[in-house]
């Protein structure tokens, strides 16, 4: 099979359209396979980046890519996201009018669309009309999303997928890429068989979700723990799964009463209410969805930060799938399960299928494995991966078990402090009193003579809880013993005398780490500006509201995090920020840039773009700024004699945005910088840039006369093309 004719390179598309600098996992190999005209089956976990595996080839190939997808909501989301990146994409489904559909056919006929999303029944149904139509236009690729739906062995069989077997016969020379997040071997084989794929490349990935932190907590009294967690994650959005409809409503109600933005979702609600709530959740207007498992399929929201199971899931498959909805954007996310024995009894009853012993047995076994997961003393990630037939290391370092696993350390100094206090207090006190003395407590309970001891206050560096932990450890390891008297006191042992008087060492376990992350820890090499990150989210929400699209489609949380970490301050920095493709930079770049600039000015911070490594010059060079309608409008209004402030006012944009629009025309030679910045000021600014670099606006400002404004500095910065 000859390599297919292409109109652009994958690396360039990745950078200029999607704004990413490198391929993930085996995306590159998969794309190469497609561009060589061959079929592929892609197995990748949720959030792995399946979409790019066909979206990039779609843009490299000359014709249209037909994407088969089972859910209308998903299609719409994907198409919205593509359109926002400047890609010509559309979907065809039954919700559209005849005239809309006819218009799309016209576009297809003229090869004006790069991707068209359709439901399977639409593709092959209706006497194969659409299939016949596709034969008359250049189709470059078929992509079958959620390909496991074709298999009866999968967990989500859809009979309408079966007809897709006809595709290969109808289009023998057009490559097919099938994608799924389902792992098991039987389904995999079945997909290959049913789709009649020809000598396909099978691309498997680990099903590990490294950015999901797994935690299981006891269910007794869980509400308090839950609200404490939610309180610490007030800005985040997440899903809480409950077993029953009634439970979702009750919990949502309680949470709302306690001041959280929550709503219930289950199949018993009217469709319009469900749709409305889902929409509010996608738009971050409802932060917490309390739902039955009816919620989630087809939710593409990338910034779900936590998934809580308030009740026990029925099996590992369900648990993995539900928790998998967290962290699609690759940022750290939590999976928190509250486990109680009562749920096990309830679910055991549900598993009884009358007249079907076989099925009952399977269900009970799966439930049992779920319980084992909760009770395991070994790494939870390893348990999950082994369950799906994958190898894993013993300690993942990011589940509750691994984090609390005991690590002995040399705690001689700590032991010496504690044991000296025991000795100085003549072995006549309990742990509480000893710790108060160590921590230098002013309490009246502490006798005056004890406040004069050398050990008084030498343990201020540790908290009470930490000292109690070490007291227990010292007892456990026989460095101390407890008297059997009515008021037990701590006494020294032979072992402790070694440590106190003979340079013996004491090895103890570290205190358990906080099990639930109180602060979201983010997978990120460098520190980021939290306040700026929240402000950027607010800006994104505002724009999303104005444009009536979900915020995560504009930029993912990870793009905003990149901004808040690397602090780009000139427009030439933006192509190096993850998720900032040419089209999005044009449309939103100035607004986000300005916010970062203002923050840097306020807090006197310099850019950290240099931490990102050298700019990807070769590719960014291709990303020439283009004239857009919005820039043109600013330019025209300026030509008509309006001031920058007036244009900003009129257009509801900030002056800095208008400046950035006009600097494009300065670079193009259509406007003269002299109109905006006095010549001698320009010279001063350029000299300052030469001397201090373009890293910090604040620094430039501080090194220039007061009469030179930030606007002028920005204008000059923007007008100097970056080599
Ligand atoms: P899946 O369909 O496998 O669940 P998606 O295709 O939705 O995953 O991708 C998940 C997220 O990862 C999206 O926000 C996507 O833009 C992002 N992503 C995909 N590939 C890359 C890449 N090479 N570099 C950076 N981000 C990527
Ligand atoms: Zn682990």
Short mmCIF file of C-alpha atoms in Angstrom, two decimals, residues 304-702:
data_model
loop_
_atom_site.label_atom_id
_atom_site.label_comp_id
_atom_site.label_asym_id
_atom_site.label_seq_id
_atom_site.Cartn_x
_atom_site.Cartn_y
_atom_site.Cartn_z
CA UNK A 304 -13.15 16.80 36.46
CA UNK A 305 -10.79 16.98 39.46
CA UNK A 306 -12.34 14.32 41.67
CA UNK A 307 -14.64 11.32 41.55
CA UNK A 308 -16.05 10.19 44.87
CA UNK A 309 -17.84 6.92 45.44
CA UNK A 310 -20.16 7.46 48.37
CA UNK A 311 -21.34 3.88 47.89
CA UNK A 312 -19.45 0.81 46.82
CA UNK A 313 -19.32 0.16 43.05
CA UNK A 314 -20.52 -3.26 41.88
CA UNK A 315 -17.29 -4.25 40.22
CA UNK A 316 -13.80 -3.12 39.30
CA UNK A 317 -14.76 -2.42 35.69
CA UNK A 318 -17.34 0.11 36.79
CA UNK A 319 -15.02 1.62 39.38
CA UNK A 320 -12.21 2.01 36.86
CA UNK A 321 -14.51 3.56 34.29
CA UNK A 322 -16.13 5.97 36.74
CA UNK A 323 -12.90 7.07 38.37
CA UNK A 324 -11.45 7.37 34.88
CA UNK A 325 -13.66 10.38 34.27
CA UNK A 326 -11.34 12.36 36.50
CA UNK A 327 -8.26 14.05 35.14
CA UNK A 328 -8.62 13.71 31.40
CA UNK A 329 -6.48 16.81 31.11
CA UNK A 330 -3.57 15.01 32.74
CA UNK A 331 -3.58 17.11 35.90
CA UNK A 332 -3.67 15.45 39.31
CA UNK A 333 -7.08 14.23 40.33
CA UNK A 334 -8.55 12.21 43.15
CA UNK A 335 -10.55 8.99 43.25
CA UNK A 336 -12.00 8.70 46.72
CA UNK A 337 -14.11 5.74 47.81
CA UNK A 338 -15.99 5.41 51.10
CA UNK A 339 -16.16 1.75 51.96
CA UNK A 340 -18.63 0.24 54.43
CA UNK A 341 -19.73 -3.30 55.15
CA UNK A 342 -23.40 -2.33 54.83
CA UNK A 343 -22.95 -1.70 51.11
CA UNK A 344 -21.51 -5.15 50.60
CA UNK A 345 -24.64 -6.75 52.05
CA UNK A 346 -26.88 -4.54 49.92
CA UNK A 347 -24.97 -5.30 46.73
CA UNK A 348 -24.91 -9.02 47.50
CA UNK A 349 -28.68 -8.93 47.46
CA UNK A 350 -28.72 -7.09 44.14
CA UNK A 351 -26.41 -9.68 42.68
CA UNK A 352 -28.95 -12.46 43.18
CA UNK A 353 -30.36 -13.07 39.73
CA UNK A 354 -33.31 -15.35 40.12
CA UNK A 355 -33.13 -18.49 38.02
CA UNK A 356 -29.63 -17.69 36.85
CA UNK A 357 -27.10 -19.22 39.17
CA UNK A 358 -24.26 -18.84 36.70
CA UNK A 359 -24.78 -15.10 36.34
CA UNK A 360 -25.23 -14.68 40.11
CA UNK A 361 -21.94 -16.41 40.68
CA UNK A 362 -20.13 -14.11 38.28
CA UNK A 363 -21.65 -11.01 39.84
CA UNK A 364 -20.76 -12.14 43.34
CA UNK A 365 -17.20 -12.89 42.32
CA UNK A 366 -16.84 -9.44 40.80
CA UNK A 367 -18.26 -7.87 43.94
CA UNK A 368 -15.83 -9.85 45.99
CA UNK A 369 -12.94 -8.51 43.93
CA UNK A 370 -14.23 -5.00 44.49
CA UNK A 371 -14.25 -5.63 48.24
CA UNK A 372 -10.73 -7.01 48.05
CA UNK A 373 -9.64 -3.82 46.35
CA UNK A 374 -11.00 -1.83 49.28
CA UNK A 375 -9.46 -4.05 51.88
CA UNK A 376 -6.10 -4.61 50.29
CA UNK A 377 -3.00 -3.61 52.19
CA UNK A 378 -1.10 -3.49 48.92
CA UNK A 379 -0.84 -0.81 46.27
CA UNK A 380 -4.29 -0.04 44.85
CA UNK A 381 -2.94 0.89 41.45
CA UNK A 382 -1.15 -2.43 41.23
CA UNK A 383 -4.38 -4.20 42.15
CA UNK A 384 -6.27 -2.44 39.37
CA UNK A 385 -3.61 -3.01 36.74
CA UNK A 386 -3.20 -6.66 37.67
CA UNK A 387 -6.95 -7.04 37.45
CA UNK A 388 -6.77 -5.89 33.85
CA UNK A 389 -3.87 -8.25 33.17
CA UNK A 390 -1.09 -5.72 33.39
CA UNK A 391 2.13 -5.86 35.40
CA UNK A 392 2.86 -3.08 37.85
CA UNK A 393 5.45 -2.14 40.41
CA UNK A 394 4.75 -2.79 44.09
CA UNK A 395 4.71 0.81 45.17
CA UNK A 396 3.14 3.48 42.99
CA UNK A 397 3.77 6.27 45.45
CA UNK A 398 0.41 7.82 44.69
CA UNK A 399 -2.31 5.82 46.37
CA UNK A 400 -3.30 5.89 50.02
CA UNK A 401 -1.68 2.54 50.75
CA UNK A 402 1.66 3.44 49.19
CA UNK A 403 1.75 6.83 50.80
CA UNK A 404 1.03 5.49 54.25
CA UNK A 405 3.35 2.54 53.93
CA UNK A 406 5.87 2.56 56.66
CA UNK A 407 9.32 3.87 56.08
CA UNK A 408 11.79 3.48 58.87
CA UNK A 409 14.09 6.37 59.38
CA UNK A 410 16.85 7.30 61.73
CA UNK A 411 14.96 9.13 64.45
CA UNK A 412 17.72 9.11 67.05
CA UNK A 413 17.52 12.81 67.81
CA UNK A 414 13.76 12.70 68.26
CA UNK A 415 14.07 9.64 70.47
CA UNK A 416 16.79 11.28 72.55
CA UNK A 417 14.63 14.32 73.20
CA UNK A 418 11.66 12.27 74.25
CA UNK A 419 13.62 9.81 76.36
CA UNK A 420 15.55 12.60 78.13
CA UNK A 421 12.25 14.17 79.06
CA UNK A 422 11.07 10.84 80.47
CA UNK A 423 14.29 10.62 82.48
CA UNK A 424 14.18 14.25 83.69
CA UNK A 425 10.59 13.78 84.79
CA UNK A 426 11.74 10.77 86.79
CA UNK A 427 9.60 8.32 84.81
CA UNK A 428 6.52 9.51 86.63
CA UNK A 429 4.36 11.01 83.84
CA UNK A 430 2.22 9.98 80.91
CA UNK A 431 2.74 10.87 77.25
CA UNK A 432 0.46 13.96 77.30
CA UNK A 433 2.38 15.69 80.08
CA UNK A 434 5.77 14.78 78.62
CA UNK A 435 4.77 16.21 75.26
CA UNK A 436 3.53 19.45 76.87
CA UNK A 437 6.89 19.84 78.56
CA UNK A 438 8.75 19.10 75.34
CA UNK A 439 6.69 21.66 73.46
CA UNK A 440 7.18 24.28 76.19
CA UNK A 441 3.51 24.59 77.12
CA UNK A 442 2.54 27.55 79.30
CA UNK A 443 -0.33 25.65 80.80
CA UNK A 444 -0.87 25.83 84.55
CA UNK A 445 -0.89 22.05 84.56
CA UNK A 446 2.86 22.09 84.06
CA UNK A 447 4.62 22.43 87.35
CA UNK A 448 6.88 25.45 87.71
CA UNK A 449 9.97 23.35 88.43
CA UNK A 450 9.42 21.46 85.15
CA UNK A 451 9.44 24.71 83.23
CA UNK A 452 13.05 25.12 84.38
CA UNK A 453 14.23 21.76 83.05
CA UNK A 454 16.62 21.73 80.08
CA UNK A 455 14.16 19.61 78.13
CA UNK A 456 11.41 22.22 78.53
CA UNK A 457 10.57 23.51 75.04
CA UNK A 458 13.18 21.51 73.12
CA UNK A 459 10.46 19.78 71.07
CA UNK A 460 8.66 22.82 69.69
CA UNK A 461 9.57 21.85 66.14
CA UNK A 462 7.06 18.99 66.11
CA UNK A 463 3.30 19.13 66.52
CA UNK A 464 1.43 17.42 69.33
CA UNK A 465 0.16 14.80 66.91
CA UNK A 466 3.64 14.08 65.67
CA UNK A 467 4.95 13.65 69.22
CA UNK A 468 2.08 11.32 70.05
CA UNK A 469 2.97 9.31 66.98
CA UNK A 470 6.60 9.04 68.09
CA UNK A 471 5.59 8.17 71.64
CA UNK A 472 3.62 5.22 70.27
CA UNK A 473 6.48 4.25 68.01
CA UNK A 474 8.92 4.32 70.93
CA UNK A 475 6.60 2.08 72.90
CA UNK A 476 6.07 -0.23 69.99
CA UNK A 477 9.80 -0.57 69.36
CA UNK A 478 10.50 -1.15 73.09
CA UNK A 479 12.35 2.08 73.67
CA UNK A 480 9.75 2.76 76.34
CA UNK A 481 7.44 0.79 78.52
CA UNK A 482 4.18 1.69 80.12
CA UNK A 483 3.48 1.02 83.78
CA UNK A 484 0.46 -1.05 84.69
CA UNK A 485 -0.65 1.42 87.34
CA UNK A 486 -4.01 3.19 87.43
CA UNK A 487 -2.45 6.24 85.78
CA UNK A 488 -0.04 4.67 83.31
CA UNK A 489 3.31 6.43 83.10
CA UNK A 490 6.15 6.02 80.63
CA UNK A 491 9.38 4.44 81.76
CA UNK A 492 12.78 3.81 80.26
CA UNK A 493 13.97 0.37 79.08
CA UNK A 494 17.35 -1.25 78.48
CA UNK A 495 17.01 -0.30 74.83
CA UNK A 496 16.33 3.34 75.60
CA UNK A 497 19.37 3.55 77.84
CA UNK A 498 21.47 2.56 74.81
CA UNK A 499 20.11 5.53 72.94
CA UNK A 500 20.36 7.95 75.85
CA UNK A 501 23.76 7.07 77.20
CA UNK A 502 25.65 4.91 74.69
CA UNK A 503 25.26 6.44 71.24
CA UNK A 504 22.77 3.75 70.20
CA UNK A 505 20.53 4.68 67.27
CA UNK A 506 16.75 4.58 67.12
CA UNK A 507 14.90 3.67 63.92
CA UNK A 508 11.23 4.63 63.82
CA UNK A 509 8.40 4.92 61.33
CA UNK A 510 7.57 8.34 59.98
CA UNK A 511 4.14 9.71 60.87
CA UNK A 512 1.45 8.77 58.35
CA UNK A 513 1.06 11.35 55.69
CA UNK A 514 -2.27 13.07 55.31
CA UNK A 515 -4.22 10.54 53.31
CA UNK A 516 -6.53 12.83 51.45
CA UNK A 517 -4.72 15.59 49.66
CA UNK A 518 -5.89 18.71 51.36
CA UNK A 519 -4.32 20.84 48.70
CA UNK A 520 -4.48 19.61 45.16
CA UNK A 521 -0.94 18.56 44.36
CA UNK A 522 -0.31 19.12 40.75
CA UNK A 523 1.91 17.05 38.51
CA UNK A 524 4.19 19.76 37.56
CA UNK A 525 7.88 20.26 37.71
CA UNK A 526 7.73 23.91 38.63
CA UNK A 527 5.72 25.89 41.11
CA UNK A 528 2.81 27.88 39.74
CA UNK A 529 1.02 31.06 40.73
CA UNK A 530 -2.16 29.92 42.45
CA UNK A 531 -3.93 33.23 42.45
CA UNK A 532 -3.18 33.80 38.79
CA UNK A 533 -4.39 30.29 37.98
CA UNK A 534 -7.73 31.00 39.65
CA UNK A 535 -8.00 34.36 37.88
CA UNK A 536 -7.28 32.73 34.55
CA UNK A 537 -10.04 30.20 35.24
CA UNK A 538 -12.41 33.07 35.93
CA UNK A 539 -11.45 34.76 32.69
CA UNK A 540 -12.01 31.50 30.84
CA UNK A 541 -15.44 31.13 32.45
CA UNK A 542 -16.40 34.63 31.48
CA UNK A 543 -15.48 34.05 27.85
CA UNK A 544 -17.21 30.67 27.90
CA UNK A 545 -20.39 32.28 29.15
CA UNK A 546 -20.28 34.92 26.47
CA UNK A 547 -19.74 32.34 23.77
CA UNK A 548 -22.03 29.76 25.38
CA UNK A 549 -19.56 26.91 25.30
CA UNK A 550 -18.04 24.84 28.11
CA UNK A 551 -14.91 26.49 29.55
CA UNK A 552 -12.69 23.42 29.09
CA UNK A 553 -13.20 23.63 25.35
CA UNK A 554 -11.61 27.07 25.26
CA UNK A 555 -8.51 26.01 27.16
CA UNK A 556 -7.95 22.99 29.37
CA UNK A 557 -6.89 23.42 32.99
CA UNK A 558 -3.46 22.25 31.97
CA UNK A 559 -3.11 25.10 29.47
CA UNK A 560 -4.03 27.61 32.17
CA UNK A 561 -1.61 25.94 34.52
CA UNK A 562 1.10 26.33 31.90
CA UNK A 563 0.34 30.06 31.78
CA UNK A 564 0.40 30.35 35.57
CA UNK A 565 3.70 28.47 35.70
CA UNK A 566 5.73 29.95 32.88
CA UNK A 567 4.26 33.46 32.84
CA UNK A 568 4.56 34.36 29.16
CA UNK A 569 4.66 38.11 28.70
CA UNK A 570 4.94 38.66 24.98
CA UNK A 571 2.78 37.28 22.23
CA UNK A 572 5.76 35.47 20.79
CA UNK A 573 5.81 33.30 23.94
CA UNK A 574 2.28 32.00 23.41
CA UNK A 575 2.93 29.33 20.77
CA UNK A 576 5.11 27.61 23.37
CA UNK A 577 2.24 27.30 25.83
CA UNK A 578 0.46 23.95 25.74
CA UNK A 579 -2.88 24.13 23.95
CA UNK A 580 -2.23 27.51 22.33
CA UNK A 581 -2.61 26.86 18.62
CA UNK A 582 -2.58 29.62 16.03
CA UNK A 583 -6.32 30.07 15.89
CA UNK A 584 -6.84 30.15 19.63
CA UNK A 585 -3.94 32.55 20.08
CA UNK A 586 -5.60 34.90 17.65
CA UNK A 587 -8.93 34.64 19.27
CA UNK A 588 -8.07 34.54 22.94
CA UNK A 589 -4.32 35.06 23.20
CA UNK A 590 -4.37 38.76 23.98
CA UNK A 591 -6.88 38.50 26.82
CA UNK A 592 -4.99 35.74 28.63
CA UNK A 593 -1.63 37.33 27.94
CA UNK A 594 -2.80 40.59 29.38
CA UNK A 595 -3.90 38.94 32.58
CA UNK A 596 -0.50 37.33 32.97
CA UNK A 597 1.22 40.62 32.19
CA UNK A 598 -0.83 42.49 34.77
CA UNK A 599 -0.10 39.86 37.36
CA UNK A 600 3.61 40.06 36.63
CA UNK A 601 3.51 43.81 36.97
CA UNK A 602 1.57 43.73 40.21
CA UNK A 603 3.80 41.17 41.84
CA UNK A 604 7.00 42.25 40.15
CA UNK A 605 7.61 38.89 38.60
CA UNK A 606 9.64 38.04 35.56
CA UNK A 607 8.61 35.51 32.97
CA UNK A 608 9.76 31.93 33.48
CA UNK A 609 9.52 30.94 29.85
CA UNK A 610 13.18 30.01 29.90
CA UNK A 611 12.30 27.08 32.21
CA UNK A 612 10.35 25.58 29.34
CA UNK A 613 13.59 25.00 27.51
CA UNK A 614 14.54 26.62 24.23
CA UNK A 615 11.60 27.77 22.11
CA UNK A 616 10.65 25.36 19.38
CA UNK A 617 11.90 27.71 16.76
CA UNK A 618 11.56 25.53 13.75
CA UNK A 619 7.91 24.94 14.26
CA UNK A 620 6.95 28.27 15.73
CA UNK A 621 8.43 30.00 12.74
CA UNK A 622 5.71 28.43 10.69
CA UNK A 623 3.17 29.88 13.05
CA UNK A 624 3.11 33.27 11.49
CA UNK A 625 0.53 35.51 12.99
CA UNK A 626 -2.32 35.97 10.63
CA UNK A 627 -4.67 38.79 10.01
CA UNK A 628 -7.99 37.93 11.60
CA UNK A 629 -11.36 39.57 11.47
CA UNK A 630 -10.98 40.85 14.97
CA UNK A 631 -7.60 42.43 14.26
CA UNK A 632 -8.92 43.88 11.05
CA UNK A 633 -11.86 45.46 12.82
CA UNK A 634 -9.57 47.19 15.31
CA UNK A 635 -7.39 48.36 12.44
CA UNK A 636 -10.30 49.75 10.46
CA UNK A 637 -11.71 51.60 13.44
CA UNK A 638 -8.29 53.02 14.14
CA UNK A 639 -7.98 54.16 10.53
CA UNK A 640 -11.30 55.91 10.94
CA UNK A 641 -9.72 58.06 13.58
CA UNK A 642 -10.75 56.32 16.81
CA UNK A 643 -8.31 56.21 19.69
CA UNK A 644 -7.19 52.91 21.20
CA UNK A 645 -9.29 53.62 24.29
CA UNK A 646 -12.34 54.42 22.19
CA UNK A 647 -12.00 51.23 20.16
CA UNK A 648 -11.55 49.22 23.33
CA UNK A 649 -14.64 50.78 24.84
CA UNK A 650 -16.69 50.25 21.71
CA UNK A 651 -15.65 46.65 21.25
CA UNK A 652 -15.81 45.65 24.90
CA UNK A 653 -12.14 44.67 24.80
CA UNK A 654 -9.23 45.96 26.80
CA UNK A 655 -6.85 48.60 25.45
CA UNK A 656 -4.02 46.06 25.65
CA UNK A 657 -5.92 43.78 23.30
CA UNK A 658 -6.42 46.56 20.80
CA UNK A 659 -2.74 47.44 21.08
CA UNK A 660 -1.83 43.87 20.31
CA UNK A 661 -4.09 43.97 17.25
CA UNK A 662 -2.51 47.15 16.00
CA UNK A 663 1.02 45.91 16.57
CA UNK A 664 0.32 43.28 13.95
CA UNK A 665 -0.15 46.07 11.40
CA UNK A 666 2.97 47.81 12.64
CA UNK A 667 4.91 44.62 11.95
CA UNK A 668 3.25 44.47 8.54
CA UNK A 669 4.38 48.03 7.83
CA UNK A 670 0.79 49.29 7.50
CA UNK A 671 0.98 51.43 10.60
CA UNK A 672 3.86 53.40 11.93
CA UNK A 673 5.03 52.85 15.48
CA UNK A 674 5.72 56.60 15.64
CA UNK A 675 2.00 57.21 15.74
CA UNK A 676 1.81 55.43 19.07
CA UNK A 677 5.10 55.93 20.77
CA UNK A 678 7.28 59.00 20.47
CA UNK A 679 10.45 58.34 18.60
CA UNK A 680 12.77 59.14 21.49
CA UNK A 681 10.66 56.93 23.78
CA UNK A 682 10.99 54.09 21.29
CA UNK A 683 14.74 54.45 21.39
CA UNK A 684 14.73 54.40 25.18
CA UNK A 685 12.47 51.37 25.31
CA UNK A 686 14.53 49.49 22.75
CA UNK A 687 17.69 50.28 24.67
CA UNK A 688 16.05 49.04 27.87
CA UNK A 689 14.99 45.82 26.15
CA UNK A 690 18.51 45.40 24.84
CA UNK A 691 19.90 45.84 28.35
CA UNK A 692 17.33 44.05 30.50
CA UNK A 693 15.86 41.58 28.05
CA UNK A 694 12.18 41.13 27.30
CA UNK A 695 11.50 39.06 30.36
CA UNK A 696 9.93 41.48 32.78
CA UNK A 697 7.65 44.36 31.91
CA UNK A 698 8.02 45.65 35.41
CA UNK A 699 11.77 45.73 35.14
CA UNK A 700 11.60 47.60 31.87
CA UNK A 701 9.18 50.09 33.35
CA UNK A 702 11.34 50.63 36.42
#
